[in-house]
Amino acid sequence: MDNNKNILIVEDDLFLLDLYTQFFTQRGYHVTSASDGEEGSKKAFEGKFDFIILDIMLPKKSGIEVLKDIKAQDSSIKSVPVFMLTSVGYDEIIKNAFQIGANGYFLKSMILPKQIIDEVESFMENENKNQNVNQ
Amino acid sequence: MDNSFSIFKVAVVFALFAILGYFMASFITSSFTLVFFIWIVFTLIVLFLYLSFYEILESINKKFKSIKSSQDKEDKILKNDTNISSNSASLDTTDFVSITAHEIKTPVSVIKGYTDLLLSDKDISKGVSSEAKEYIKRIESSSSQIFSLVENLLNITKIENGQMSLNFEKFDINDLIEEVLDNMENEASLKKIKISFSANKDLPQVIADRMKIEEVLNNFLSNAINYTPEKGEVNISAISDEKFVTVFVKDTGIGISYNDQKKIFSKFYRGDAVNVKKVGGNGLGLYISSKIIDMHKGKISVESEENNGSTFSFSLPINI
């Protein structure tokens, strides 16, 4: 199974990172992973991704800062959908992430690793449909 | 408590003990001084220990009082149906509980994630024996229990601090029932339980918090399935009058004694029969359900006979 989609996952909990990687690989995604903010920013600029999953609480550089880095670029990476992961839902942080340009967020504790894929996929499907309608 | 008052109290206690010791020692005339001396030393030690634990006791006492007052508050809040923000002390506790709960759920979701992977990925589960698979399933179901317990605790802290708010929307209750049934199908078929429901087309739409009512329905149905023996039946129906839409969930399960029925909607309460039948659960589901229905100004009730099934129902007002 191969759907030729490249994704980047930035998450510092290594077990969760491994699980997300495994589940996405199962569905045929090519996964690039990073376990801290600096590595995340670096890899985001190096590769071409269909979407990015980004934890907020990260060592070295927070997910919000990585998100700012990505959205401040002039290249195509600016338009890559970014989904935020948080462990505790603080409205302020989530609101802030959306203002900067996040496309969605997941509360890590409310959603199981497997469900994240379903949610992301259904979001991307809707997005594609909307784009087709607009065209 | 006033500090000088407690010192006075300690002095009085000491004096009483000393007098008691004096009379006791006088009975044993042979070694009056020794006995009296030992008695005084003993009394002093007891008083010292009491005083050093005094602060700890006080702090525990305060804690209990704050828990009690937050419970009282909950009733008031629910009656007024408003979102009163609580005082800072209990807010701290709520934050603490909610952060801890989220922190617990993350590792549990890792456990569930790996068990999922073990059971679903053919490559990984290739070499796993059927016995090991059975154990993995047990790990999976136990971690699901922790997951839902923590979710319930989060709900309860929200309810008890008046932080639970309702998002009203207009919807058809038949659709919601169908949805919940779809999710429960698996669970029911495992126990070979037949679920029947025929939509009542005459029902008016209700205005309620759809997600919260879904939670109530989920709770009713999973209870019905859990407490009904294999090959039993569960029936769902809905009716309406001018004021209310009422949903009934009827099962052919073990039933609930009259005594248990009176307490079944209270926190952490689990019926006597549960211990015998060994059904999993944490005694929070119906409590949360009743609070949700209360907040909607609806009614929740149960009718049951021991060994002869139960019918749980809730009513939602049509005009709010």
XYZ file of C-alpha atoms in Angstrom:
455
model
C 0.000 0.000 0.000
C 1.492 3.308 -1.032
C -0.323 6.593 -1.333
C 2.798 8.636 -2.141
C 2.143 11.181 0.548
C 4.964 12.629 2.565
C 4.276 13.770 6.077
C 6.289 15.216 8.926
C 5.545 14.351 12.535
C 7.142 16.361 15.346
C 6.543 14.832 18.779
C 8.866 14.495 21.780
C 7.152 11.518 23.428
C 9.075 8.779 21.654
C 6.403 6.123 22.170
C 3.706 8.328 20.699
C 6.016 9.331 17.851
C 6.642 5.678 17.109
C 2.931 4.863 17.213
C 1.941 7.713 14.883
C 4.767 6.707 12.547
C 3.678 3.079 12.522
C -0.011 3.816 11.953
C 0.691 6.274 9.150
C 3.194 3.875 7.572
C 0.529 1.143 7.712
C -1.683 3.355 5.562
C 1.098 3.927 3.060
C 2.450 7.332 4.083
C 6.134 8.206 3.931
C 6.855 9.493 7.411
C 9.648 11.831 8.424
C 9.909 12.298 12.162
C 11.493 14.781 14.524
C 11.597 14.777 18.297
C 12.257 18.426 19.155
C 11.384 21.874 17.833
C 14.707 22.690 16.224
C 14.880 19.384 14.393
C 11.232 19.929 13.395
C 11.874 23.334 11.819
C 14.987 22.055 10.070
C 13.256 19.020 8.576
C 10.202 21.076 7.606
C 12.390 23.276 5.420
C 14.372 20.403 3.939
C 11.544 18.226 2.690
C 8.310 18.523 0.757
C 5.310 17.520 2.806
C 1.592 17.019 2.240
C 0.888 17.871 5.849
C 2.636 18.294 9.174
C 1.659 17.043 12.619
C 3.192 19.224 15.273
C 3.241 18.864 19.055
C 3.050 22.152 20.986
C 5.120 21.299 24.071
C 8.510 20.502 22.592
C 12.065 20.751 23.877
C 14.438 23.375 22.438
C 11.708 25.219 20.520
C 7.954 25.164 21.091
C 5.542 23.929 18.451
C 4.083 27.440 18.243
C 7.499 28.802 17.262
C 7.982 26.046 14.700
C 4.549 26.916 13.310
C 5.582 30.595 13.098
C 8.788 29.563 11.287
C 6.804 27.578 8.754
C 4.150 30.229 8.119
C 6.759 33.004 7.829
C 8.366 31.365 4.804
C 7.767 32.587 1.294
C 8.158 29.141 -0.229
C 5.456 26.551 -0.854
C 5.836 25.206 2.665
C 3.708 28.112 3.897
C 0.580 26.484 2.495
C 1.189 22.987 3.915
C -1.612 22.092 6.360
C -0.388 21.872 9.957
C -2.207 19.962 12.692
C -1.278 20.747 16.260
C -1.075 18.229 19.087
C -1.565 19.321 22.689
C -1.788 17.414 25.924
C -3.928 19.884 27.851
C -6.390 22.078 26.021
C -5.621 25.677 26.926
C -7.908 27.834 24.838
C -5.379 30.660 24.618
C -2.650 28.519 23.087
C -5.021 26.841 20.650
C -6.507 30.181 19.595
C -3.009 31.520 19.108
C -2.077 28.526 16.946
C -5.110 29.070 14.719
C -4.281 32.768 14.370
C -0.793 31.910 13.185
C -2.285 29.550 10.629
C -2.739 26.048 12.080
C -5.381 23.976 10.278
C -6.513 21.834 13.171
C -5.588 20.546 16.588
C -5.845 17.310 18.525
C -6.014 16.859 22.251
C -3.554 14.002 22.716
C -5.349 12.674 25.733
C -8.784 12.673 24.118
C -7.887 10.922 20.935
C -6.223 7.588 20.382
C -3.204 7.419 18.051
C -5.190 5.401 15.520
C -8.040 7.919 15.439
C -5.715 10.776 14.549
C -5.178 9.292 11.092
C -8.924 9.041 10.474
C -9.404 12.650 11.550
C -6.521 13.965 9.457
C -7.626 11.978 6.419
C -11.221 13.164 6.625
C -9.987 16.740 7.021
C -7.762 16.422 3.950
C -10.621 14.884 1.964
C -12.915 17.797 2.807
C -10.158 20.203 1.940
C -9.744 18.576 -1.480
C -13.485 18.658 -2.091
C -13.616 22.355 -1.206
C -10.724 23.091 -3.509
C -12.430 21.249 -6.355
C -15.620 23.235 -5.750
C -13.671 26.481 -5.752
C -11.938 25.608 -8.973
C -9.296 27.232 65.623
C -8.077 29.917 68.000
C -4.520 29.219 69.146
C -4.783 30.410 72.784
C -7.908 28.327 73.199
C -6.086 25.174 72.137
C -3.181 25.874 74.552
C -5.747 26.306 77.350
C -7.353 23.030 76.300
C -3.992 21.246 76.366
C -3.257 22.606 79.856
C -6.630 21.404 81.152
C -6.086 17.962 79.642
C -2.623 17.800 81.218
C -3.959 18.791 84.652
C -6.714 16.173 84.459
C -4.198 13.504 83.498
C -1.886 14.571 86.358
C -4.714 14.320 88.910
C -5.755 10.947 87.505
C -2.103 9.804 87.717
C -1.855 11.044 91.333
C -4.866 8.976 92.442
C -3.702 5.935 90.486
C -0.219 6.163 91.981
C -1.625 6.543 95.518
C -3.273 3.119 95.161
C 0.132 1.599 94.506
C 1.625 3.025 97.703
C 4.875 1.052 97.502
C 6.344 3.029 94.575
C 4.221 6.186 94.482
C 6.955 8.498 93.128
C 8.064 6.174 90.355
C 4.542 5.446 89.096
C 3.558 9.109 89.243
C 6.753 10.104 87.418
C 6.204 7.544 84.635
C 2.593 8.638 84.301
C 3.585 12.309 83.923
C 6.250 11.464 81.323
C 3.717 9.354 79.421
C 1.159 12.170 79.474
C 3.742 14.648 78.214
C 4.703 12.367 75.339
C 1.062 11.915 74.343
C 0.463 15.646 74.469
C 3.617 16.335 72.470
C 2.582 13.868 69.775
C -0.908 15.320 69.720
C 0.443 18.838 69.276
C 2.838 17.866 66.506
C 0.063 16.110 64.621
C -2.297 18.953 65.337
C -1.258 20.952 62.295
C -1.505 17.949 59.994
C -4.943 17.145 61.354
C -6.016 20.744 60.882
C -4.881 20.788 57.256
C -6.674 17.522 56.541
C -9.754 18.914 58.196
C -9.618 22.017 56.024
C -9.303 19.871 52.925
C -12.436 17.940 53.865
C -14.302 21.158 54.460
C -13.365 22.479 51.041
C -14.488 19.256 49.377
C -17.758 19.420 51.282
C -18.369 23.033 50.341
C -17.669 22.335 46.688
C -20.287 19.611 46.825
C -22.808 22.008 48.321
C -21.915 24.470 45.619
C -22.570 21.910 42.925
C -26.187 21.569 44.002
C -26.667 25.313 44.000
C -25.053 25.656 40.615
C -27.192 22.964 39.096
C -30.336 24.487 40.527
C -29.526 27.904 39.152
C -28.306 26.371 35.919
C -25.644 29.012 35.550
C -21.895 28.898 35.223
C -20.687 30.359 38.474
C -16.939 30.318 38.576
C -15.751 28.820 41.833
C -13.359 30.393 44.287
C -9.644 30.123 43.693
C -9.068 27.332 46.227
C -11.368 24.854 44.515
C -10.241 26.033 41.093
C -6.761 24.904 42.004
C -8.101 21.473 42.832
C -9.982 21.360 39.547
C -6.929 22.367 37.585
C -4.931 19.804 39.466
C -7.450 17.048 38.786
C -7.875 17.971 35.154
C -4.153 18.233 34.455
C -3.475 14.950 36.257
C -6.304 13.296 34.369
C -4.905 14.445 31.032
C -1.438 13.352 32.078
C -2.751 9.893 32.935
C -4.604 9.587 29.674
C -1.556 10.169 27.497
C 0.386 7.084 28.639
C -2.831 5.057 28.643
C -3.397 6.042 25.037
C 0.142 4.824 24.312
C -0.775 1.449 25.849
C -3.967 1.335 23.801
C -2.062 2.392 20.709
C 0.424 -0.457 20.969
C -2.237 -3.056 21.752
C -4.165 -1.781 18.734
C -1.058 -2.174 16.652
C -0.379 -5.674 17.990
C -3.900 -6.794 17.141
C -4.347 -4.995 13.825
C -0.978 -5.218 12.069
C -0.686 -8.594 10.356
C 3.114 -8.452 10.116
C 3.537 -7.696 13.781
C 0.970 -10.195 15.061
C 2.211 -13.010 12.813
C 4.215 -14.840 15.475
C 1.883 -14.087 18.377
C 0.201 -17.140 19.874
C -3.551 -17.159 20.358
C -3.032 -17.214 24.110
C -0.864 -14.101 23.934
C -3.502 -12.443 21.735
C -6.117 -13.138 24.386
C -3.866 -11.474 26.995
C -3.342 -8.495 24.728
C -7.106 -8.156 24.432
C -7.362 -8.110 28.214
C -4.697 -5.401 28.435
C -6.649 -3.496 25.814
C -9.951 -3.748 27.653
C -8.395 -2.823 31.005
C -6.712 0.230 29.577
C -10.036 1.200 27.983
C -11.518 1.083 31.462
C -8.852 3.443 32.815
C -9.407 5.700 29.837
C -13.133 5.975 30.430
C -12.720 6.295 34.204
C -10.421 9.273 33.732
C -12.804 10.771 31.185
C -15.616 10.434 33.723
C -13.506 12.046 36.433
C -12.839 14.974 34.122
C -16.564 15.263 33.520
C -17.334 15.162 37.217
C -14.843 17.876 38.117
C -16.426 20.022 35.438
C -19.936 19.332 36.732
C -19.033 19.901 40.367
C -17.375 23.212 39.651
C -20.141 24.453 37.420
C -17.807 24.509 34.443
C -19.888 22.217 32.326
C -21.786 24.249 29.809
C -24.341 23.094 27.271
C -24.159 23.749 23.541
C -27.765 23.676 22.452
C -28.735 22.665 18.962
C -31.886 21.396 17.280
C -31.773 17.766 16.225
C -33.799 14.629 15.573
C -33.417 12.189 18.435
C -34.070 9.236 16.072
C -30.865 10.048 14.175
C -28.873 10.206 17.381
C -30.215 6.835 18.535
C -29.288 5.264 15.178
C -25.759 6.654 15.493
C -25.276 5.353 19.017
C -26.632 1.955 17.957
C -24.093 1.745 15.130
C -21.276 2.237 17.613
C -22.660 -0.359 19.999
C -23.319 -3.061 17.406
C -19.977 -4.741 17.948
C -20.317 -4.933 21.706
C -23.829 -6.320 21.428
C -22.991 -8.941 18.829
C -20.128 -10.231 20.988
C -22.709 -11.129 23.640
C -25.274 -12.165 21.021
C -27.684 -9.555 22.332
C -30.478 -8.513 20.021
C -31.070 -4.766 19.903
C -34.307 -3.485 18.441
C -35.346 0.050 17.632
C -37.978 1.435 15.321
C -37.810 5.166 14.746
C -40.876 7.124 15.778
C -41.529 9.494 12.881
C -43.934 11.659 14.903
C -41.278 12.899 17.310
C -40.676 16.629 17.309
C -37.064 17.774 17.168
C -35.447 18.565 20.483
C -33.183 21.440 21.422
C -30.386 20.049 23.546
C -26.656 19.462 23.736
C -26.333 16.660 21.203
C -22.948 15.385 22.390
C -24.027 15.243 26.017
C -27.274 13.449 25.195
C -25.206 11.024 23.133
C -23.158 10.377 26.266
C -26.330 9.595 28.228
C -27.596 7.256 25.509
C -24.204 5.557 25.305
C -24.254 5.051 29.030
C -27.802 3.617 29.068
C -27.028 1.247 26.214
C -23.681 0.014 27.447
C -25.247 -0.621 30.865
C -28.094 -2.521 29.209
C -25.620 -4.666 27.270
C -23.307 -5.197 30.244
C -26.042 -6.250 32.641
C -27.942 -8.463 30.224
C -26.862 -12.096 29.952
C -25.948 -13.602 26.571
C -28.717 -13.885 23.992
C -30.799 -11.307 25.820
C -32.689 -8.413 24.282
C -32.450 -4.649 24.433
C -35.228 -2.456 23.125
C -35.117 1.278 22.498
C -38.180 3.401 21.961
C -39.082 7.064 21.997
C -42.375 8.862 22.550
C -43.498 12.432 23.018
C -46.293 14.451 24.605
C -46.845 18.223 24.532
C -43.977 18.912 26.867
C -41.386 16.167 26.657
C -39.646 13.736 24.357
C -38.896 10.562 26.297
C -36.458 7.818 25.368
C -36.688 4.346 26.921
C -33.932 1.736 26.999
C -35.349 -1.597 28.113
C -33.330 -4.736 28.723
C -33.913 -8.322 29.776
C -31.006 -8.157 32.214
C -30.451 -8.968 35.858
C -32.616 -6.114 37.101
C -32.102 -3.784 40.035
C -33.467 -4.240 43.560
C -35.819 -1.578 44.919
C -33.135 -0.432 47.367
C -30.519 -0.025 44.650
C -32.940 1.849 42.404
C -33.164 4.683 44.917
C -29.398 5.201 44.977
C -28.468 4.264 41.441
C -28.007 7.838 40.200
C -25.597 8.799 42.963
C -21.857 9.046 42.617
C -19.763 5.856 42.751
C -22.839 3.801 43.556
C -22.900 0.320 42.121
C -25.664 -2.152 42.769
C -25.171 -5.199 45.009
C -25.712 -7.520 42.088
C -22.616 -6.078 40.414
C -20.315 -7.774 42.888
C -21.873 -11.134 42.205
C -22.010 -10.833 38.431
C -18.578 -9.224 38.127
C -19.504 -6.551 35.638
C -16.870 -3.864 35.048
C -17.629 -0.228 35.658
C -16.860 2.639 37.961
C -20.251 3.802 39.191
C -19.965 7.222 37.572
C -21.887 6.863 34.321
C -25.414 7.172 35.655
C -24.397 9.960 38.028
C -23.020 11.988 35.111
C -26.068 11.106 33.008
C -28.438 12.327 35.708
C -26.524 15.595 36.030
C -26.618 16.117 32.262
C -30.376 15.541 32.170
C -30.857 17.821 35.223
C -28.995 20.579 33.406
C -31.421 20.185 30.508
C -34.315 20.503 33.012
C -35.364 17.008 32.014
C -36.167 13.884 33.973
C -34.260 10.651 34.371
C -35.708 7.494 35.883
C -35.526 3.751 36.211
C -38.087 1.007 36.512
C -36.929 -2.452 37.325
C -37.591 -5.698 39.062
C -34.880 -8.032 40.287
C -34.061 -10.742 37.719
C -36.659 -9.276 35.407
C -34.925 -6.571 33.398
C -34.725 -2.794 33.722
C -36.039 0.185 31.815
C -34.067 3.399 31.976
C -35.569 6.529 30.540
C -34.883 10.216 30.145
C -37.132 13.051 29.073
C -36.094 16.265 27.421
C -38.328 19.340 27.378
C -39.446 20.287 23.867
C -39.721 24.004 24.536
C -36.835 25.447 26.463
